[in-house]
Amino acid sequence: MGTSRGTCKRLNSENDEQWWVRVQGREYGPVSRATLREWQSEGRLLPVNEVRSLADGTWTDAAQIPGLFAPPPLPAIAPPNLPARRTVAQLLSESWAIYRRAFLPFFLSTLFVAAPMLALNLTSNSYGIFRATESSGINASNLTALLAFTWLVVAWPLYLASVQLAALAAREQRKVRLLEIWRRAVNFFPRMALLSVLVYGSYFFWCVMPLVVLSGLVGGGLTLLTIFLGVLLLVVPLAMLARLFVNFMFWQQSAMISGLDGPAALRESKLLARSKRRRQGRPLWHGIILASIWGGLILVIGALCELPWALPHFRELATPAQAVDLVQKLNAGSSSLQPVLIAGAVVSSICSALLRPLFAIAFVLLYHEARADFSREELEEVSKTN
């Protein structure tokens, strides 16, 4: 009897709540929570649609209403004969089509994080923008680096959220407005910031700690034992970084598209990346290929952007002494090389910003495919907190 009364009170409370919904600038309502559930089940209300309660004038995403949205609907059971997965070429082709629909919002969002990356890079002595000083206090180079790093740390979670929102909107052929996307991305900042600390902190730990231990071993003198331990310290981090890439492959999509927090997003990411339900076209292999293509493009872009300006200087190298002299000029910020290096860094940064959204969109498409391999019950079970 008590349970029935509690249920009735909860339903009456939900019906008493009144909400406004805003879609493409038009407002609908006020409607009850029950009506919102009906619209959600009919597909008329999406997680990215704006809503506000009648008692509060703040607009937010419908995904923020507790209990209204579960992860995207999937079949009750996994079909025995899964359709063929897209090839990498098809993923890139569809990603390019989505990118073209909202090129400017994608590019400007990426520039928002590319700018501090470039500023941080240009504080190096090699570019000669800032004069090297022997003072241990704060100088222009240190201050610029600190401001650029702070900007990057704050902007990165917002960029991750905005690119997912833009990819979803463009995929559904809805108009993507930059300011609207970034305003919505602010709502997801705490979630994306926490996950960024967990993910990038894990990568940092397994990159830095072995190097610290290795430097201690080398400082104590080289012996057969220290050489063996040094090789081991180089192999173990590589294996751990590969393992982390697999486990974290879909963490951004799990957090934004499925609306999962912290450990739940990481558990779903691990499940999807390690899926073996298809003999061909596993998400893991496609993810590795996409990441390899991206890494290769970054290296090629960097080389092509800097080589035309630096090639005349390398042609003058005839002896090892001249090569050493060139390296010393780079470290000292030689005035003759300064324009060459700065131009190469700027062009390389712009080219990387042009391609970065394409990589993010491809993983959004791959994520949707990977989720289709599992039933709703399986994904709900793995998303439950321990």
Coordinates of C-alpha atoms in Angstrom, one line a residue:
M1 CA 0.0 0.0 0.0
G2 CA 2.9 2.3 0.9
T3 CA 4.6 1.5 -2.3
S4 CA 1.5 2.4 -4.3
R5 CA 1.2 5.7 -2.6
G6 CA 4.9 6.5 -3.3
T7 CA 4.4 5.6 -6.9
C8 CA 1.3 7.8 -7.2
K9 CA 3.1 10.7 -5.5
R10 CA 6.0 10.4 -7.9
L11 CA 3.8 10.3 -11.0
N12 CA 1.7 13.3 -9.7
S13 CA 5.0 15.2 -9.1
E14 CA 6.2 14.5 -12.7
N15 CA 2.8 15.6 -14.1
D16 CA 3.0 18.8 -12.0
E17 CA 6.3 19.7 -13.7
Q18 CA 5.9 21.9 -16.7
W19 CA 8.5 22.2 -19.4
W20 CA 9.2 24.3 -22.5
V21 CA 10.9 22.8 -25.5
R22 CA 12.8 24.9 -28.1
V23 CA 13.5 23.4 -31.6
Q24 CA 15.1 25.5 -34.4
G25 CA 14.1 28.7 -32.6
R26 CA 10.5 27.7 -32.0
E27 CA 9.2 27.1 -28.5
Y28 CA 6.6 24.4 -27.6
G29 CA 4.8 24.1 -24.3
P30 CA 4.4 24.2 -21.5
V31 CA 4.0 20.4 -21.3
S32 CA 4.3 17.8 -18.5
R33 CA 7.1 15.3 -17.9
A34 CA 4.7 12.5 -19.2
T35 CA 4.3 14.4 -22.5
L36 CA 8.1 14.7 -22.8
R37 CA 8.4 11.0 -22.4
E38 CA 5.8 10.5 -25.2
W39 CA 7.7 12.8 -27.5
Q40 CA 11.0 11.1 -26.6
S41 CA 9.5 7.6 -27.4
E42 CA 8.1 8.9 -30.7
G43 CA 11.5 10.4 -31.7
R44 CA 10.1 14.0 -31.6
L45 CA 12.3 15.0 -28.7
L46 CA 16.1 14.4 -29.0
P47 CA 18.8 14.6 -26.3
V48 CA 20.3 17.7 -27.9
N49 CA 17.0 19.6 -28.0
E50 CA 16.8 22.6 -25.7
V51 CA 14.4 22.5 -22.7
R52 CA 13.7 24.5 -19.6
S53 CA 11.3 24.1 -16.7
L54 CA 8.5 26.5 -16.1
A55 CA 10.0 27.4 -12.7
D56 CA 13.5 28.0 -14.1
G57 CA 14.4 30.2 -17.1
T58 CA 17.7 28.4 -17.9
W59 CA 17.8 26.5 -21.1
T60 CA 19.6 23.2 -21.2
D61 CA 19.8 20.0 -23.2
A62 CA 16.9 17.4 -22.9
A63 CA 19.6 14.9 -22.1
Q64 CA 20.2 16.6 -18.7
I65 CA 16.7 15.8 -17.5
P66 CA 17.2 12.8 -15.1
G67 CA 15.7 9.6 -16.2
L68 CA 14.2 11.0 -19.5
F69 CA 16.8 9.6 -21.9
A70 CA 18.4 6.2 -21.8
P71 CA 21.2 5.3 -24.3
P72 CA 20.0 5.4 -28.0
P73 CA 17.4 2.7 -28.6
L74 CA 18.7 -0.7 -29.9
P75 CA 17.2 -4.0 -30.9
A76 CA 16.0 -6.1 -27.9
I77 CA 18.4 -8.8 -29.0
A78 CA 21.4 -8.8 -31.1
P79 CA 20.5 -10.0 -34.6
P80 CA 22.2 -13.3 -35.6
N81 CA 23.3 -12.0 -39.1
L82 CA 24.7 -8.5 -38.7
P83 CA 24.9 -6.3 -41.8
A84 CA 28.3 -5.7 -43.3
R85 CA 30.3 -3.0 -41.5
R86 CA 31.5 0.0 -43.4
T87 CA 35.0 -0.2 -44.7
V88 CA 37.6 2.4 -43.6
A89 CA 37.2 4.1 -47.1
Q90 CA 33.4 4.3 -46.6
L91 CA 33.8 5.7 -43.1
L92 CA 36.1 8.4 -44.4
S93 CA 33.8 9.1 -47.4
E94 CA 30.8 9.6 -45.2
S95 CA 32.8 11.6 -42.7
W96 CA 33.8 13.9 -45.4
A97 CA 30.2 14.4 -46.5
I98 CA 29.2 15.2 -42.9
Y99 CA 32.2 17.6 -42.6
R100 CA 31.2 19.5 -45.7
R101 CA 27.7 20.2 -44.3
A102 CA 29.1 22.1 -41.4
F103 CA 32.6 22.9 -42.4
L104 CA 32.8 26.4 -40.7
P105 CA 31.6 25.3 -37.3
F106 CA 33.9 22.3 -37.3
F107 CA 36.9 24.3 -38.4
L108 CA 36.3 27.2 -36.0
S109 CA 35.8 24.9 -33.1
T110 CA 39.1 23.2 -33.9
L111 CA 40.9 26.5 -34.2
F112 CA 39.8 27.3 -30.7
V113 CA 42.2 24.6 -29.4
A114 CA 44.7 24.8 -32.3
A115 CA 45.5 28.4 -31.4
P116 CA 46.8 27.7 -27.8
M117 CA 48.7 24.6 -29.2
L118 CA 50.5 26.8 -31.7
A119 CA 51.2 29.5 -29.1
L120 CA 52.6 26.9 -26.7
N121 CA 54.8 25.5 -29.5
L122 CA 56.1 28.9 -30.5
T123 CA 57.5 29.6 -27.0
S124 CA 60.4 27.2 -27.8
N125 CA 63.8 28.9 -28.2
S126 CA 64.0 27.4 -31.7
Y127 CA 61.6 29.9 -33.1
G128 CA 63.4 32.9 -31.7
I129 CA 60.3 34.8 -30.8
F130 CA 61.2 35.1 -27.2
R131 CA 64.8 35.8 -26.1
A132 CA 66.3 33.2 -23.8
T133 CA 67.2 34.7 -20.4
E134 CA 69.1 33.3 -17.5
S135 CA 66.7 34.6 -15.0
S136 CA 64.8 32.0 -13.1
G137 CA 61.7 34.3 -12.6
I138 CA 58.7 34.7 -14.8
N139 CA 59.5 36.0 -18.3
A140 CA 57.5 36.6 -21.5
S141 CA 58.1 33.1 -22.7
N142 CA 57.0 31.4 -19.4
L143 CA 53.9 33.7 -19.1
T144 CA 52.8 33.0 -22.7
A145 CA 53.3 29.2 -22.2
L146 CA 51.3 29.3 -19.0
L147 CA 48.4 31.2 -20.5
A148 CA 48.4 29.0 -23.6
F149 CA 48.4 25.9 -21.5
T150 CA 45.6 27.1 -19.3
W151 CA 43.6 28.1 -22.3
L152 CA 44.1 24.6 -23.8
V153 CA 43.2 22.8 -20.6
V154 CA 39.9 24.7 -20.3
A155 CA 39.0 24.7 -24.0
W156 CA 39.8 21.0 -24.7
P157 CA 36.8 19.4 -22.9
L158 CA 34.5 22.0 -24.6
Y159 CA 36.0 21.2 -28.0
L160 CA 35.5 17.4 -27.4
A161 CA 31.8 18.0 -26.5
S162 CA 31.2 20.5 -29.3
V163 CA 32.6 18.3 -32.1
Q164 CA 30.4 15.4 -31.0
L165 CA 27.3 17.6 -30.9
A166 CA 28.1 19.1 -34.3
A167 CA 28.7 15.6 -35.8
L168 CA 25.3 14.4 -34.6
A169 CA 23.5 17.5 -35.9
A170 CA 25.2 17.4 -39.3
R171 CA 24.7 13.6 -39.6
E172 CA 20.9 14.2 -39.1
Q173 CA 21.2 17.1 -41.7
R174 CA 20.3 19.7 -39.1
K175 CA 21.8 23.2 -39.3
V176 CA 24.8 23.5 -37.1
R177 CA 25.3 26.9 -35.5
L178 CA 28.6 27.5 -33.8
L179 CA 27.5 29.6 -30.8
E180 CA 24.6 27.2 -30.1
I181 CA 26.9 24.2 -30.2
W182 CA 29.4 25.7 -27.9
R183 CA 26.6 26.9 -25.5
R184 CA 25.3 23.4 -25.3
A185 CA 28.9 22.0 -24.9
V186 CA 29.2 24.0 -21.7
N187 CA 26.6 21.8 -20.0
F188 CA 28.8 18.8 -20.6
F189 CA 32.0 20.4 -19.4
P190 CA 32.2 18.7 -16.0
R191 CA 31.7 15.3 -17.4
M192 CA 34.2 15.7 -20.3
A193 CA 36.8 17.4 -18.0
L194 CA 36.7 14.6 -15.5
L195 CA 37.0 11.9 -18.2
S196 CA 39.8 13.9 -19.8
V197 CA 41.7 13.8 -16.5
L198 CA 41.2 10.1 -16.2
V199 CA 42.1 9.3 -19.8
Y200 CA 45.0 11.7 -20.5
G201 CA 46.3 11.2 -16.9
S202 CA 46.6 7.5 -17.6
Y203 CA 48.5 8.1 -20.8
F204 CA 50.8 10.6 -19.0
F205 CA 51.5 8.3 -16.1
W206 CA 52.6 5.4 -18.4
C207 CA 54.8 7.8 -20.5
V208 CA 56.5 9.8 -17.8
M209 CA 57.0 7.3 -14.9
P210 CA 59.1 4.8 -16.9
L211 CA 61.3 7.6 -18.2
V212 CA 61.9 8.9 -14.7
V213 CA 62.9 5.4 -13.5
L214 CA 65.0 4.9 -16.6
S215 CA 66.9 8.2 -16.0
G216 CA 67.6 7.0 -12.5
L217 CA 69.1 3.7 -13.8
V218 CA 71.3 5.5 -16.3
G219 CA 72.6 7.9 -13.7
G220 CA 73.8 5.0 -11.6
G221 CA 76.0 3.7 -14.4
L222 CA 75.5 1.2 -17.3
T223 CA 75.7 -2.5 -16.5
L224 CA 74.2 -5.5 -18.2
L225 CA 71.3 -5.4 -15.6
T226 CA 70.5 -1.7 -16.1
I227 CA 70.5 -2.2 -19.9
F228 CA 68.1 -5.1 -19.6
L229 CA 65.8 -3.1 -17.2
G230 CA 66.1 -0.1 -19.5
V231 CA 64.8 -2.2 -22.5
L232 CA 62.1 -3.6 -20.3
L233 CA 61.0 -0.1 -19.2
L234 CA 60.7 0.9 -22.9
V235 CA 58.7 -2.2 -23.9
V236 CA 56.2 -2.2 -21.0
P237 CA 55.0 1.4 -21.5
L238 CA 54.4 0.7 -25.2
A239 CA 52.3 -2.3 -24.4
M240 CA 50.4 -0.3 -21.8
L241 CA 49.8 2.6 -24.1
A242 CA 48.4 0.2 -26.7
R243 CA 46.1 -1.3 -24.1
L244 CA 44.9 2.1 -23.0
F245 CA 44.1 3.1 -26.6
V246 CA 41.9 0.0 -26.9
N247 CA 40.1 0.5 -23.6
F248 CA 39.6 4.3 -24.2
M249 CA 38.8 4.2 -27.9
F250 CA 35.2 5.3 -27.6
W251 CA 35.3 7.2 -24.3
Q252 CA 34.3 10.6 -25.9
Q253 CA 31.3 9.0 -27.8
S254 CA 30.1 7.0 -24.8
A255 CA 30.1 10.2 -22.7
M256 CA 28.4 12.4 -25.2
I257 CA 26.2 10.3 -27.3
S258 CA 25.1 7.7 -24.7
G259 CA 25.3 10.2 -21.8
L260 CA 27.4 8.0 -19.6
D261 CA 29.5 9.4 -16.7
G262 CA 33.0 8.4 -15.6
P263 CA 33.6 4.7 -15.2
A264 CA 30.4 3.8 -17.0
A265 CA 31.6 5.5 -20.2
L266 CA 35.0 3.8 -19.9
R267 CA 33.4 0.4 -19.4
E268 CA 31.2 0.8 -22.5
S269 CA 34.2 2.0 -24.5
K270 CA 36.2 -1.1 -23.6
L271 CA 33.2 -3.4 -24.4
L272 CA 32.7 -1.9 -27.8
A273 CA 36.3 -1.7 -28.8
R274 CA 37.0 -5.4 -27.9
S275 CA 33.9 -6.7 -29.6
K276 CA 34.4 -9.9 -31.5
R277 CA 30.9 -10.4 -32.8
R278 CA 31.9 -9.9 -36.4
R279 CA 34.7 -11.9 -38.1
Q280 CA 35.6 -9.0 -40.3
G281 CA 35.5 -5.2 -39.7
R282 CA 36.0 -5.3 -36.0
P283 CA 35.7 -1.8 -34.4
L284 CA 39.2 -2.2 -32.9
W285 CA 40.9 -2.8 -36.3
H286 CA 39.1 0.1 -37.9
G287 CA 39.9 2.4 -34.9
I288 CA 43.6 1.4 -35.2
I289 CA 43.6 2.1 -38.9
L290 CA 41.9 5.5 -38.5
A291 CA 44.3 6.5 -35.7
S292 CA 47.3 5.4 -37.9
I293 CA 46.0 7.4 -40.8
W294 CA 45.7 10.4 -38.6
G295 CA 49.1 10.0 -37.1
G296 CA 50.7 9.5 -40.5
L297 CA 48.9 12.6 -41.9
I298 CA 50.2 14.7 -39.0
L299 CA 53.8 13.7 -39.7
V300 CA 53.5 14.2 -43.4
I301 CA 51.8 17.6 -43.0
G302 CA 54.5 18.7 -40.6
A303 CA 57.2 17.6 -43.0
L304 CA 55.6 19.1 -46.1
C305 CA 54.9 22.4 -44.4
E306 CA 58.4 23.0 -43.1
L307 CA 60.5 21.3 -45.7
P308 CA 60.0 23.8 -48.5
W309 CA 61.4 26.6 -46.3
A310 CA 64.1 24.6 -44.5
L311 CA 65.4 22.7 -47.6
P312 CA 67.7 25.5 -48.8
H313 CA 69.4 25.4 -45.4
F314 CA 69.9 21.6 -45.4
R315 CA 71.3 21.8 -48.9
E316 CA 74.3 23.8 -47.5
L317 CA 75.2 21.0 -45.2
A318 CA 78.4 19.3 -46.4
T319 CA 80.1 18.2 -43.2
P320 CA 79.0 17.0 -39.7
A321 CA 80.3 20.2 -38.2
Q322 CA 77.9 22.2 -40.4
A323 CA 75.0 20.0 -39.2
V324 CA 76.0 20.6 -35.6
D325 CA 76.2 24.3 -36.3
L326 CA 72.6 24.2 -37.8
V327 CA 71.3 22.4 -34.7
Q328 CA 72.9 25.0 -32.5
K329 CA 71.3 27.8 -34.6
L330 CA 67.9 26.1 -34.2
N331 CA 68.3 25.9 -30.4
A332 CA 69.5 29.5 -30.2
G333 CA 66.7 30.8 -32.4
S334 CA 68.8 32.0 -35.3
S335 CA 67.3 35.1 -36.9
S336 CA 68.0 33.6 -40.4
L337 CA 65.9 30.5 -39.6
Q338 CA 63.2 32.2 -37.5
P339 CA 60.7 33.2 -40.3
V340 CA 61.2 29.7 -41.9
L341 CA 60.3 27.8 -38.8
I342 CA 57.4 30.1 -37.7
A343 CA 55.8 29.9 -41.2
G344 CA 56.1 26.1 -41.2
A345 CA 54.6 25.9 -37.7
V346 CA 51.6 28.1 -38.6
V347 CA 50.8 26.4 -41.8
S348 CA 51.1 23.0 -40.2
S349 CA 48.8 24.0 -37.3
I350 CA 46.2 25.3 -39.8
C351 CA 46.3 22.1 -41.9
S352 CA 46.0 19.9 -38.8
A353 CA 43.0 22.0 -37.7
L354 CA 41.4 21.4 -41.1
L355 CA 41.7 17.6 -40.8
R356 CA 41.1 17.0 -37.1
P357 CA 37.2 17.2 -37.3
L358 CA 37.3 14.5 -40.0
F359 CA 39.0 12.1 -37.6
A360 CA 36.4 12.9 -34.9
I361 CA 33.4 12.4 -37.2
A362 CA 34.8 9.0 -38.4
F363 CA 34.9 7.8 -34.8
V364 CA 31.3 8.9 -34.2
L365 CA 30.2 6.8 -37.2
L366 CA 32.3 3.9 -36.0
Y367 CA 30.8 4.1 -32.5
H368 CA 27.2 3.9 -33.8
E369 CA 28.2 0.8 -35.8
A370 CA 29.8 -0.8 -32.7
R371 CA 26.8 -0.3 -30.5
A372 CA 24.6 -2.0 -33.0
D373 CA 26.4 -5.3 -32.3
F374 CA 24.9 -5.4 -28.8
S375 CA 21.4 -5.5 -27.4
R376 CA 19.9 -2.7 -25.2
E377 CA 20.0 -5.0 -22.2
E378 CA 23.7 -5.8 -22.6
L379 CA 24.6 -2.1 -22.9
E380 CA 22.4 -1.1 -19.9
E381 CA 24.1 -3.8 -17.8
V382 CA 27.6 -2.7 -18.6
S383 CA 26.7 1.0 -17.9
K384 CA 25.5 0.2 -14.4
T385 CA 27.9 1.5 -11.7
N386 CA 29.5 -1.1 -9.5

